[in-house]
Tab-separated table of C-alpha atoms in Angstrom:
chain	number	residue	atom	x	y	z
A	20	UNK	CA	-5.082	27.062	3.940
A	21	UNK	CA	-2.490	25.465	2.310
A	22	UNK	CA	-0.164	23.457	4.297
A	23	UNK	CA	3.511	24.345	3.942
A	24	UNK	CA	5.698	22.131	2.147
A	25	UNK	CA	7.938	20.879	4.481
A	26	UNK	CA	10.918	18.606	5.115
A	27	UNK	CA	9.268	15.253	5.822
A	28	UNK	CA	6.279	15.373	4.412
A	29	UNK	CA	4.014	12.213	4.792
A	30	UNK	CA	5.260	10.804	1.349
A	31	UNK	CA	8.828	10.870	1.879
A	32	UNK	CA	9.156	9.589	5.586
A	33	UNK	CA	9.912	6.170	5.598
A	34	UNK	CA	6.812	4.103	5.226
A	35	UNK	CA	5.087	2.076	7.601
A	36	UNK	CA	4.258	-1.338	6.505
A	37	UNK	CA	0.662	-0.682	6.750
A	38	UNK	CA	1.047	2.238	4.186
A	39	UNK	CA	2.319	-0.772	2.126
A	40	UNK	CA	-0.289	-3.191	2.875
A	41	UNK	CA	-3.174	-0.322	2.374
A	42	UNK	CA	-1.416	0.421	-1.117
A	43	UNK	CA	-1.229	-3.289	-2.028
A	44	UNK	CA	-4.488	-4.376	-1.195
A	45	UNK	CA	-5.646	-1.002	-2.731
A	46	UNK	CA	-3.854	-2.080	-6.440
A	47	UNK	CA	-5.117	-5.892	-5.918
A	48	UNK	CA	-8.970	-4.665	-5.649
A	49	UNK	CA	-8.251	-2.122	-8.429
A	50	UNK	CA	-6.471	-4.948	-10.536
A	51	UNK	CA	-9.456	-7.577	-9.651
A	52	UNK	CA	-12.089	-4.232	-10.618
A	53	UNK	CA	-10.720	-3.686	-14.232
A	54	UNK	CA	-9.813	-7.269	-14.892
A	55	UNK	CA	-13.631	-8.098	-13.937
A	56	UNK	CA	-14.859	-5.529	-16.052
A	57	UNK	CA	-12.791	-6.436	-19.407
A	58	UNK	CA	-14.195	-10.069	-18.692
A	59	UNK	CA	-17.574	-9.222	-18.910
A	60	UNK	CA	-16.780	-6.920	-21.498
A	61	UNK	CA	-15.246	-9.422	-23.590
A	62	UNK	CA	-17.788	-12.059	-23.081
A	63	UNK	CA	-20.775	-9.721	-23.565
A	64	UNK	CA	-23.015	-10.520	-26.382
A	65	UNK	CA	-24.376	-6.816	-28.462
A	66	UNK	CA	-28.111	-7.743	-28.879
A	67	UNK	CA	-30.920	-5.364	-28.345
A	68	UNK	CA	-32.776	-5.343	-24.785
A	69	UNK	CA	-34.608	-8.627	-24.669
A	70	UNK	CA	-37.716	-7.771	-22.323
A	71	UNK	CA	-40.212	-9.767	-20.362
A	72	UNK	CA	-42.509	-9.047	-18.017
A	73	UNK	CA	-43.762	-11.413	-15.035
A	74	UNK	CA	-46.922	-10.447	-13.084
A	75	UNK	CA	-45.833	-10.347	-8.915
A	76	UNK	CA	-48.896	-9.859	-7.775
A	77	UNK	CA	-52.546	-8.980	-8.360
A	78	UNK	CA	-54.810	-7.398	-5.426
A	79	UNK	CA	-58.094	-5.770	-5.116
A	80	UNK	CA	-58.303	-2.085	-3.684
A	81	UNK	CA	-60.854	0.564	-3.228
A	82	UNK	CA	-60.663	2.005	-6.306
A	83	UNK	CA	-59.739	-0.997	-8.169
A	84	UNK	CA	-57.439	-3.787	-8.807
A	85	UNK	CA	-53.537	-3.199	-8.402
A	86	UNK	CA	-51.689	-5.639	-10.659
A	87	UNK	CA	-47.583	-5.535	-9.873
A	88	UNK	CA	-45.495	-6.353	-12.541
A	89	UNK	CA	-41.470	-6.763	-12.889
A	90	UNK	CA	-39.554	-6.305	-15.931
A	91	UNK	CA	-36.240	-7.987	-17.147
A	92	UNK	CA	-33.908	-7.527	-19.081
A	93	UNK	CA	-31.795	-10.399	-20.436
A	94	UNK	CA	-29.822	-8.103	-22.849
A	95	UNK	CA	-26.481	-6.606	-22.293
A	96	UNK	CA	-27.947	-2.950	-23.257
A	97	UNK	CA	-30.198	-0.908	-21.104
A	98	UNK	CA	-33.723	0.169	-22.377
A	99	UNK	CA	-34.697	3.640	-21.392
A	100	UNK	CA	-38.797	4.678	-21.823
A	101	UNK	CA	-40.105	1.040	-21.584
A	102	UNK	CA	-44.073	1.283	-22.142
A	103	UNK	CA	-45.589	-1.514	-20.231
A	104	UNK	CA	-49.460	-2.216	-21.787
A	105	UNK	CA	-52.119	-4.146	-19.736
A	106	UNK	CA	-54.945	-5.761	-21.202
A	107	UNK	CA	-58.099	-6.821	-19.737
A	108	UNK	CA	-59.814	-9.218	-22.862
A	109	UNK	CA	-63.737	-10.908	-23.151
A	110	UNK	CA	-63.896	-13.391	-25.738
A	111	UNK	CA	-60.707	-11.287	-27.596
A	112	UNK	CA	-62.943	-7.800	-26.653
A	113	UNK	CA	-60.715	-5.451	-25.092
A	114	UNK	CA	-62.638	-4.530	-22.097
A	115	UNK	CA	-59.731	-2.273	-20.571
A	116	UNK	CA	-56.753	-1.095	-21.068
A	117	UNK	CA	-54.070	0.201	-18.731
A	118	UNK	CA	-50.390	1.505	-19.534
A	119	UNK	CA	-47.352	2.857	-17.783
A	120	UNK	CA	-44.182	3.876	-19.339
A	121	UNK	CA	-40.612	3.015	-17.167
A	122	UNK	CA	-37.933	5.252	-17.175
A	123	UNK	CA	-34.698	2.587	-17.293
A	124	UNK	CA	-34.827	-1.021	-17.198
A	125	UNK	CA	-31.083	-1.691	-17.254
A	126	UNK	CA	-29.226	-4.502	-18.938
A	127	UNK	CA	-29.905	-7.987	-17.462
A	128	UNK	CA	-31.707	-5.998	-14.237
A	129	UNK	CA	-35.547	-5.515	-13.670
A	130	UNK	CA	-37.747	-2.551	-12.743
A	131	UNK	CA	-41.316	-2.622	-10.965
A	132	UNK	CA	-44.080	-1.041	-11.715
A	133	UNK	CA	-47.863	-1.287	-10.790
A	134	UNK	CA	-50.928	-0.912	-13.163
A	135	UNK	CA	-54.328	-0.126	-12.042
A	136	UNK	CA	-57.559	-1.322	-13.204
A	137	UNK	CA	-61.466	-0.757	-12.725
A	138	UNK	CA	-62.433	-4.345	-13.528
A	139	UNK	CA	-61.670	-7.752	-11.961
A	140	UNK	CA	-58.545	-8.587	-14.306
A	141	UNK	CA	-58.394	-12.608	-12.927
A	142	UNK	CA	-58.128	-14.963	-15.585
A	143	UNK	CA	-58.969	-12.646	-18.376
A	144	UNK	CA	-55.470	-10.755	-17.913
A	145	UNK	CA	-52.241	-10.212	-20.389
A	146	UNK	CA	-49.261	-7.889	-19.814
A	147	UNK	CA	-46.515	-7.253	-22.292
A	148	UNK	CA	-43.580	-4.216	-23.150
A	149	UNK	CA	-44.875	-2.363	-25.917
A	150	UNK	CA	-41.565	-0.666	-26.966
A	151	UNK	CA	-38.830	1.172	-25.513
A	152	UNK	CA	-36.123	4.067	-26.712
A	153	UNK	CA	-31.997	3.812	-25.990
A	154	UNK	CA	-30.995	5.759	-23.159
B	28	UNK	CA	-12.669	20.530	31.457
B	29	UNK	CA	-12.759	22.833	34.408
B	30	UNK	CA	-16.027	24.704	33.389
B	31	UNK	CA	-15.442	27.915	35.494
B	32	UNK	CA	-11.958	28.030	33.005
B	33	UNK	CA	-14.186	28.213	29.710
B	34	UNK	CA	-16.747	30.469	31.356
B	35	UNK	CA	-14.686	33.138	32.133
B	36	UNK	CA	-12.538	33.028	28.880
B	37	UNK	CA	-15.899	32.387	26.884
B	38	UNK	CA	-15.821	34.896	23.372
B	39	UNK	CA	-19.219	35.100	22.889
B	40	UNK	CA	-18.384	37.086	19.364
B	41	UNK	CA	-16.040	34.730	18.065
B	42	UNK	CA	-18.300	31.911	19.265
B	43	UNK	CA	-21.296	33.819	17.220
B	44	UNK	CA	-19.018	34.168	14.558
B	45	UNK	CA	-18.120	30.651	14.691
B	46	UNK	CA	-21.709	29.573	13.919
B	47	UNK	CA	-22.099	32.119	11.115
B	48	UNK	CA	-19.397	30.330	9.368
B	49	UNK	CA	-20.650	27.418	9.807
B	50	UNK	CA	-24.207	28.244	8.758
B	51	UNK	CA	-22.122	29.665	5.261
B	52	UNK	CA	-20.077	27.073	5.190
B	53	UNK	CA	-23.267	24.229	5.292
B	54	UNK	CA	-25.051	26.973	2.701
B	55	UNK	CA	-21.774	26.632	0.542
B	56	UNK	CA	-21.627	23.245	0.075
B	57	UNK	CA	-25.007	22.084	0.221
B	58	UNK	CA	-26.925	24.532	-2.152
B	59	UNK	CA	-26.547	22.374	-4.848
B	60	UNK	CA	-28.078	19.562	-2.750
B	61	UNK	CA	-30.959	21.758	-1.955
B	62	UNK	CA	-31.879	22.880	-5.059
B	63	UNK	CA	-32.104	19.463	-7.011
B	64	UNK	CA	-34.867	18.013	-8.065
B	65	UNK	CA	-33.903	14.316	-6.619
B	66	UNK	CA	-33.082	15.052	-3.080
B	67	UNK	CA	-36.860	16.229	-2.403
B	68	UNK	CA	-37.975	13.478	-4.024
B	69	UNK	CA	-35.220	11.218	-2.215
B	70	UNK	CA	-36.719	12.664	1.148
B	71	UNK	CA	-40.330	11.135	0.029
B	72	UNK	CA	-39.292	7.871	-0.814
B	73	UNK	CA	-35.678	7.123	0.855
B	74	UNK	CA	-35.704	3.589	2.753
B	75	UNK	CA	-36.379	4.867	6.349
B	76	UNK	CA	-33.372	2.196	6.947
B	77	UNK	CA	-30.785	3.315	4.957
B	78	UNK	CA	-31.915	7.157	5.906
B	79	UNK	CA	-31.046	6.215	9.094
B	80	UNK	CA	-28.333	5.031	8.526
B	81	UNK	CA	-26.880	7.762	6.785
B	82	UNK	CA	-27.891	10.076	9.567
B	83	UNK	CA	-25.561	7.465	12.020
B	84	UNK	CA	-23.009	6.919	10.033
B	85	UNK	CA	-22.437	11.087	9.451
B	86	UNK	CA	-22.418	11.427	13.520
B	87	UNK	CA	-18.554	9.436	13.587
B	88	UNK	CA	-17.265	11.207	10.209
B	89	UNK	CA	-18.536	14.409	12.201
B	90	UNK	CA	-16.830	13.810	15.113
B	91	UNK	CA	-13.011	12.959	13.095
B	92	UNK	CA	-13.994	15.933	11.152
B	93	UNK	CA	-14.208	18.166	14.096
B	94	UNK	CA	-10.986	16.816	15.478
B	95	UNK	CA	-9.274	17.608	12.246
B	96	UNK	CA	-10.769	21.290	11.615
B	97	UNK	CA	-13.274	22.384	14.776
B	98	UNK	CA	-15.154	25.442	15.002
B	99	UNK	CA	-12.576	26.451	18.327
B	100	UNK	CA	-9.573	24.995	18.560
B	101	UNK	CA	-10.561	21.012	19.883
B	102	UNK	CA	-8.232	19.267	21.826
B	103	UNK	CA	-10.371	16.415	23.161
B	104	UNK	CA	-12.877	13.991	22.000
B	105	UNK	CA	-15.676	15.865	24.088
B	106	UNK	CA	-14.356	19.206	21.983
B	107	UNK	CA	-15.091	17.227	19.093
B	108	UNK	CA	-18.662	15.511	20.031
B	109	UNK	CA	-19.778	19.091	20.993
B	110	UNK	CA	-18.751	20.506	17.380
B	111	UNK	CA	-20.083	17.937	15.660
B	112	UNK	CA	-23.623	18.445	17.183
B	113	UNK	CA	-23.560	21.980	16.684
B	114	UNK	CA	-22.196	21.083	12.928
B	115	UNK	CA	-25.231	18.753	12.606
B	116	UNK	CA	-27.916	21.533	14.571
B	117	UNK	CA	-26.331	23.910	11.945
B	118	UNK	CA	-27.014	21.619	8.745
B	119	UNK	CA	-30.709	20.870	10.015
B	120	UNK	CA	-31.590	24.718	10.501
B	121	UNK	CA	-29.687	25.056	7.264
B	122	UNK	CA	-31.997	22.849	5.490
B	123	UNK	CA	-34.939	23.311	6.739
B	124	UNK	CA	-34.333	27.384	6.225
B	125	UNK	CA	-33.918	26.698	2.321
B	126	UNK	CA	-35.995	24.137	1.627
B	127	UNK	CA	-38.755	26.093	3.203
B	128	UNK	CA	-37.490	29.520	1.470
B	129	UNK	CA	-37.174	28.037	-1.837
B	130	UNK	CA	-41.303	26.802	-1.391
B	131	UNK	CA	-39.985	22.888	-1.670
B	132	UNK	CA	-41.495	22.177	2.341
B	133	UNK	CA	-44.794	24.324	3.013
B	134	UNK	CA	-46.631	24.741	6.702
B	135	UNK	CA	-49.129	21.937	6.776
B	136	UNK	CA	-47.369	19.502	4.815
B	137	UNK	CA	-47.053	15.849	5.746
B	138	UNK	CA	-44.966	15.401	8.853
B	139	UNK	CA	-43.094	12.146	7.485
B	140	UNK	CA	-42.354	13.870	4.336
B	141	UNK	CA	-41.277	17.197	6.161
B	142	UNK	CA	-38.859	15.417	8.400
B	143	UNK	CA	-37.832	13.255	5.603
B	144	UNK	CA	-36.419	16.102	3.241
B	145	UNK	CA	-35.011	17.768	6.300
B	146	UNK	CA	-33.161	14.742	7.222
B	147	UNK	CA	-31.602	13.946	4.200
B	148	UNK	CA	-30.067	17.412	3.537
B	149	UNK	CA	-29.232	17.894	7.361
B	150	UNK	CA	-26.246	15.835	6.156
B	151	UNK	CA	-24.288	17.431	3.449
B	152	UNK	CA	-25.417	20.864	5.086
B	153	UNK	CA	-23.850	19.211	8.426
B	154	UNK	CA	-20.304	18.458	6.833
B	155	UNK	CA	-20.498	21.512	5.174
B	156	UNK	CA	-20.746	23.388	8.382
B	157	UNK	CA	-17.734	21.908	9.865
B	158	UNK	CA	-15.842	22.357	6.733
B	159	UNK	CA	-17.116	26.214	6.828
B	160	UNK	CA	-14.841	27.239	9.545
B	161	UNK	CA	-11.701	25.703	7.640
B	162	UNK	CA	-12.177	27.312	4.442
B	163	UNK	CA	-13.759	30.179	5.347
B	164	UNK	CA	-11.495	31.257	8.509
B	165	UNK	CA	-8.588	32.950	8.068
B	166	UNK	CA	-5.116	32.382	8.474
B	167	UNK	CA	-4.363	35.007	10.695
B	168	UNK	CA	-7.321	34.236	13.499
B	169	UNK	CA	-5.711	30.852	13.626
B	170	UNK	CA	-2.384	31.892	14.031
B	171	UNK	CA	-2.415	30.128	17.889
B	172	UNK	CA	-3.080	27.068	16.079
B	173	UNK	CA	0.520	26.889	15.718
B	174	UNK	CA	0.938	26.217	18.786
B	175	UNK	CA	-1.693	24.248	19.093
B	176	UNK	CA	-0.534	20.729	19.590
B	177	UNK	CA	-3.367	19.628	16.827
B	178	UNK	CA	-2.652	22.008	14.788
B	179	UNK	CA	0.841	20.704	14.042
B	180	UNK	CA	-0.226	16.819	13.662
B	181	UNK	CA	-3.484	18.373	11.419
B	182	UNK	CA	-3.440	17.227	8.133
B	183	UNK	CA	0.073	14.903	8.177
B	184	UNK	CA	0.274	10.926	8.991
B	185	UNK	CA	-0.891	8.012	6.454
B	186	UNK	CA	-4.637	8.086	8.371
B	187	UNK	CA	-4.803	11.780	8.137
B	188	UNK	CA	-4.251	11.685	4.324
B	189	UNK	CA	-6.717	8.785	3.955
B	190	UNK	CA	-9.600	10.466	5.837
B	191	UNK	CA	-8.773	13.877	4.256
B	192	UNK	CA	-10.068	11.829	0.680
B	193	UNK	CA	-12.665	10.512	2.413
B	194	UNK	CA	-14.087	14.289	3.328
B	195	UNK	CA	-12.804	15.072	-0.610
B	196	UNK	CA	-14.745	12.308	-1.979
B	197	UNK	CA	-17.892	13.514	-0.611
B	198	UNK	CA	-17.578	16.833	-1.100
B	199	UNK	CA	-17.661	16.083	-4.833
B	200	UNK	CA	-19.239	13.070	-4.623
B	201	UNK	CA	-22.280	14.236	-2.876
B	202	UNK	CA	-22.776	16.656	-5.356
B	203	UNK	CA	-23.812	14.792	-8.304
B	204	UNK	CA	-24.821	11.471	-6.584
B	205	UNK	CA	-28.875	11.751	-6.573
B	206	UNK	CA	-29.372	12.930	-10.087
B	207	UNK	CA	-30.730	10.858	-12.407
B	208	UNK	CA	-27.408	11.858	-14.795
B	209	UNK	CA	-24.932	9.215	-12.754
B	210	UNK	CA	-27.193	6.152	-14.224
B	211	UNK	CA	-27.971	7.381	-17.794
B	212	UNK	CA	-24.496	8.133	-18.336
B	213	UNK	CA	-23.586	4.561	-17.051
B	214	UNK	CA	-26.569	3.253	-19.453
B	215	UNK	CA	-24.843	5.275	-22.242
B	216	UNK	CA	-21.489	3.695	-21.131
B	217	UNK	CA	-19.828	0.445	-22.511
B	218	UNK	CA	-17.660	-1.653	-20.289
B	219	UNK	CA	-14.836	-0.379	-22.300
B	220	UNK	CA	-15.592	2.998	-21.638
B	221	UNK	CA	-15.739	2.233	-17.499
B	222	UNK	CA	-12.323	0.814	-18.091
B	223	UNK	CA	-11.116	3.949	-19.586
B	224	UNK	CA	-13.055	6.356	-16.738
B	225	UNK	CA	-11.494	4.346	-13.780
B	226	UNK	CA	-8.073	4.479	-15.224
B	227	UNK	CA	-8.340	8.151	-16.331
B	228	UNK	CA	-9.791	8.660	-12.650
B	229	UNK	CA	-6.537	7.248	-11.341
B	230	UNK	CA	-4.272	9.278	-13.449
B	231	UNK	CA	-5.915	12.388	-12.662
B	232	UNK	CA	-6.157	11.860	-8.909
B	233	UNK	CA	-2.161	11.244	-9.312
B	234	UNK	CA	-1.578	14.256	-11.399
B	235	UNK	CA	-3.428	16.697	-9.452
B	236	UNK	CA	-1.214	16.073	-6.497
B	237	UNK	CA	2.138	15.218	-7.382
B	238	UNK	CA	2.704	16.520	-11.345
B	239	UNK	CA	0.980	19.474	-11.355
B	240	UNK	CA	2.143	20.463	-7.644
B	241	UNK	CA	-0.167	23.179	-7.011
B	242	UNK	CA	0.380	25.004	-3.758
B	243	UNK	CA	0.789	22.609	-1.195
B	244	UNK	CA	1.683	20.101	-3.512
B	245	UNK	CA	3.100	17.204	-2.350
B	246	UNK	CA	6.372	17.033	-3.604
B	247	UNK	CA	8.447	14.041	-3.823
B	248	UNK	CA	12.433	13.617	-2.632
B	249	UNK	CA	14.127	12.657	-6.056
B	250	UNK	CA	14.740	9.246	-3.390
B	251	UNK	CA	11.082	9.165	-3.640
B	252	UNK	CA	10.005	7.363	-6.434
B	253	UNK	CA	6.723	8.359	-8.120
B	254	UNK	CA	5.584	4.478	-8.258
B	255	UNK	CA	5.461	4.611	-4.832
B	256	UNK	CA	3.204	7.246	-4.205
B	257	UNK	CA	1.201	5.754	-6.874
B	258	UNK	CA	0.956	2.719	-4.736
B	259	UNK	CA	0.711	4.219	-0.787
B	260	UNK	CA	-1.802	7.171	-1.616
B	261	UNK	CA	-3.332	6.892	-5.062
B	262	UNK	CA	-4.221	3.244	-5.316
B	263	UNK	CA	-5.956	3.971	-1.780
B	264	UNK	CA	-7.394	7.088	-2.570
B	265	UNK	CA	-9.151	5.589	-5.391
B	266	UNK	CA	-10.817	2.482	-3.401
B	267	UNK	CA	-12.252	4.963	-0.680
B	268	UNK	CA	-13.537	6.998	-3.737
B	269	UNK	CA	-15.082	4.546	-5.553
B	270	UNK	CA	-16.350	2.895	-1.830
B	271	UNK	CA	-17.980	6.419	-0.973
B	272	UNK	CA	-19.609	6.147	-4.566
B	273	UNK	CA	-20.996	3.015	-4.140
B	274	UNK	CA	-22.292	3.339	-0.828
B	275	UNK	CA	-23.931	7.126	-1.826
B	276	UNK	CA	-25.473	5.329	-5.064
B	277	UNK	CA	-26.930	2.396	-2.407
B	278	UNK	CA	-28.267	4.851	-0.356
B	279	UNK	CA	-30.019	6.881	-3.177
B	280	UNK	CA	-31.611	4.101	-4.303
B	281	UNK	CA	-29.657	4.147	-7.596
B	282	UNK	CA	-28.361	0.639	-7.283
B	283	UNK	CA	-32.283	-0.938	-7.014
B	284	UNK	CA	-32.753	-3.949	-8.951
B	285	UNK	CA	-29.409	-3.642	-10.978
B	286	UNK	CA	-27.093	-6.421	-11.938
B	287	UNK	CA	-24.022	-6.033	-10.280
B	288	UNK	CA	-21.873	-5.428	-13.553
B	289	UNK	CA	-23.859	-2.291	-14.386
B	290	UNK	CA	-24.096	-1.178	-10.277
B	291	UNK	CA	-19.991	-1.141	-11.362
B	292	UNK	CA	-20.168	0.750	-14.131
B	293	UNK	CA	-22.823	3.280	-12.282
B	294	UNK	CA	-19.989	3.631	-9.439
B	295	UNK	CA	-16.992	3.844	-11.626
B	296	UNK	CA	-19.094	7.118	-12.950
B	297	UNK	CA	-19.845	8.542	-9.828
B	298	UNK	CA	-16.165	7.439	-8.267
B	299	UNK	CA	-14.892	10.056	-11.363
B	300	UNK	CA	-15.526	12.899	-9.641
B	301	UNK	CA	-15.112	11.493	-6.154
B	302	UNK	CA	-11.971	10.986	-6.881
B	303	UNK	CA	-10.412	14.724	-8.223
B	304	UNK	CA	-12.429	15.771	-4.920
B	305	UNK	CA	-10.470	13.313	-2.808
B	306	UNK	CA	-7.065	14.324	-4.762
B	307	UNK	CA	-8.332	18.148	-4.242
B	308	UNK	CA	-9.055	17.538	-0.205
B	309	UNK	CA	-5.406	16.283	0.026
B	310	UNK	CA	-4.137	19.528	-1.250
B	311	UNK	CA	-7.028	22.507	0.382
B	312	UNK	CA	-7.516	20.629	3.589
């Protein structure tokens, strides 16, 4: 399958200027890649994941009430295992609970999720990240 | 064109033949596809959008394929459209023969979802099939290649080289894109570290063709200097790897909701093995 070495291969013919142009727009992205990275690198601050989470939406369904949440993370470092916790309160009685765990919720990126409950959560309603492992 | 011509000179054998490598050739490289976890799931949940997508965007890099390598030997563009849809026929039976023999797909199941895992894997499966009758053919069938006014131009020029990395770069790249292992490694990576993996990618891709000079090497006149393969072929090779990656990871769904510095780092991991694939096309191929 090999191809057979032979006098005038494609490297040593004399180049076409648009080999050249390919190769030196080619080094200039690569150059602009790295150089972008060691910015943000440099710049970055090494705190733990800083997480908040921001209710989207909140609907009724047959079955119950879908409440969609988004996470962020502020932090330069990812959070793997994030455990989201729903709370449904009555004069500070827990009524319901609800709770999903996320798998990432990478540095200063969100992740959705979607927690289900049985009673009306309007106005009585509070959402927080309960804890979360390094990936 | 003359249809009476390929009628009468029609091998049905070697055309049977033909497919059978092709059907190995799409089991070959897509197996691993099949059998992970992520590409079922990927077949539920993939953006019908970007799906199709995908599914367009593999009918071109069929066609170019099939003018490179062919099942017969293809000396016009309607050679090569005809190849590539048997390539792609060949990567949907492939896929939809394993994924039902390994239990994933079951009679009765949800159309969407049926179609949906069939589709995904009809693609790899698809190159695969084309690439089947390359690597699996021998040299001695193809002797009359030689003659073959394809055959000579196969493989040399600037824009033969390039695409050959392309086909590389997915070969590898495909491999490893959908598992969940591409973004926890990037969450274990720091910045630095991406530095270091695009740079060693770089130096690797360069050493696997021109310092190690396996067999069909590319050796360089001593005129030649090595800077300047660095620049014309390297450099290059690495932006179509790390473009593959990124568009693989988009495609996935891997790049969801991430902020662009860590999408980076994500495709700087995947563009690591993309890239010794594209440096490995330029010497197989």
């Amino acid at each position: 399958m090999a191809k057979s070495p032979k006098l005038g291969s494609v490297e040593n013919r004399k180049a076409h200027w648009i080999e050249w142009a390919t190769g030196a727009v080619s080094a200039i992205l690569i150059t602009a890649l790295i150089g972008w990275i060691s910015y943000q690198a440099a710049t970055q601050a090494d705190g733990p994941p800083d997480l908040s989470v921001t209710v989207v939406s909140s609907m009724g369904r047959a079955g119950g009430y879908l409440v969609i949440f988004d996470v962020n993370n502020a932090a330069d470092r990812t959070a793997a295992a994030v455990v989201v916790r729903g709370e449904i309160t009555d004069n500070d009685n827990v009524i319901e609970t609800a709770e999903i765990t996320l798998d990432y919720v990478p540095a200063r990126s969100q992740a959705r999720g979607g927690l289900i409950f049985r009673n009306d959560p309007a106005g009585r309603f509070r959402v927080s990240a309960t804890g979360f492992s390094e990936p | 064109m003359t249809k009476g011509g390929t009628r009468a000179d029609f091998d049905h054998g070697r055309f049977a033949k033909g497919l059978a490598r092709g059907f190995a050739g799409a089991l070959l490289f897509a197996l691993p596809m099949f059998l992970t976890m992520e590409m079922w799931e990927l077949g539920l949940y993939i953006d019908r959008d970007r799906l199709l997508i995908l599914l367009l965007v593999n009918i071109p890099l069929l066609v170019l394929l099939a003018r490179r390598i062919g099942f017969e030997n293809v000396t016009t563009w309607r050679e090569a459209l005809r190849d590539a849809s048997i390539a792609y026929c060949l990567g949907i039976a492939a896929s939809t023969f394993v994924l039902f023999i390994i239990g994933v797909l079951k009679i009765g199941q949800a159309l969407p979802e049926v179609l949906g895992m069939i589709a995904i894997q009809a693609v790899p499966a698809s190159i695969g099939a084309l690439l089947g009758r390359s690597e699996l053919g021998t040299r001695s069938e193809s002797s009359e290649d030689e003659k073959d006014p394809i055959g000579e131009t196969r493989g040399d020029g600037y824009g033969g080289e390039l695409f050959m990395m392309v086909v590389g770069a997915l070969f590898l790249g495909l491999n490893v894109a959908p598992t969940e292992e591409m973004i926890l490694i990037s969450f274990k990576m720091s910045l630095w570290h991406a530095i270091a993996a695009i740079s060693a990618s770089i130096l690797l891709m360069h050493g696997f063709v021109y310092a190690l000079s396996f067999i069909g090497g590319h050796e360089l006149d001593e005129n030649t200097p090595g800077w300047h393969a660095l620049i014309r072929f390297t450099m290059p090779g690495y932006v179509i790897a790390f473009a593959i990656s990124l568009y693989c990871l988009w495609t996935f769904h891997r790049l969801d909701g991430l902020d662009p510095i860590q999408a980076i780092v994500a495709t700087a991991v995947l563009a690591f093995p993309s890239a010794i694939g594209a440096a490995a096309a330029r010497l197989i191929l």
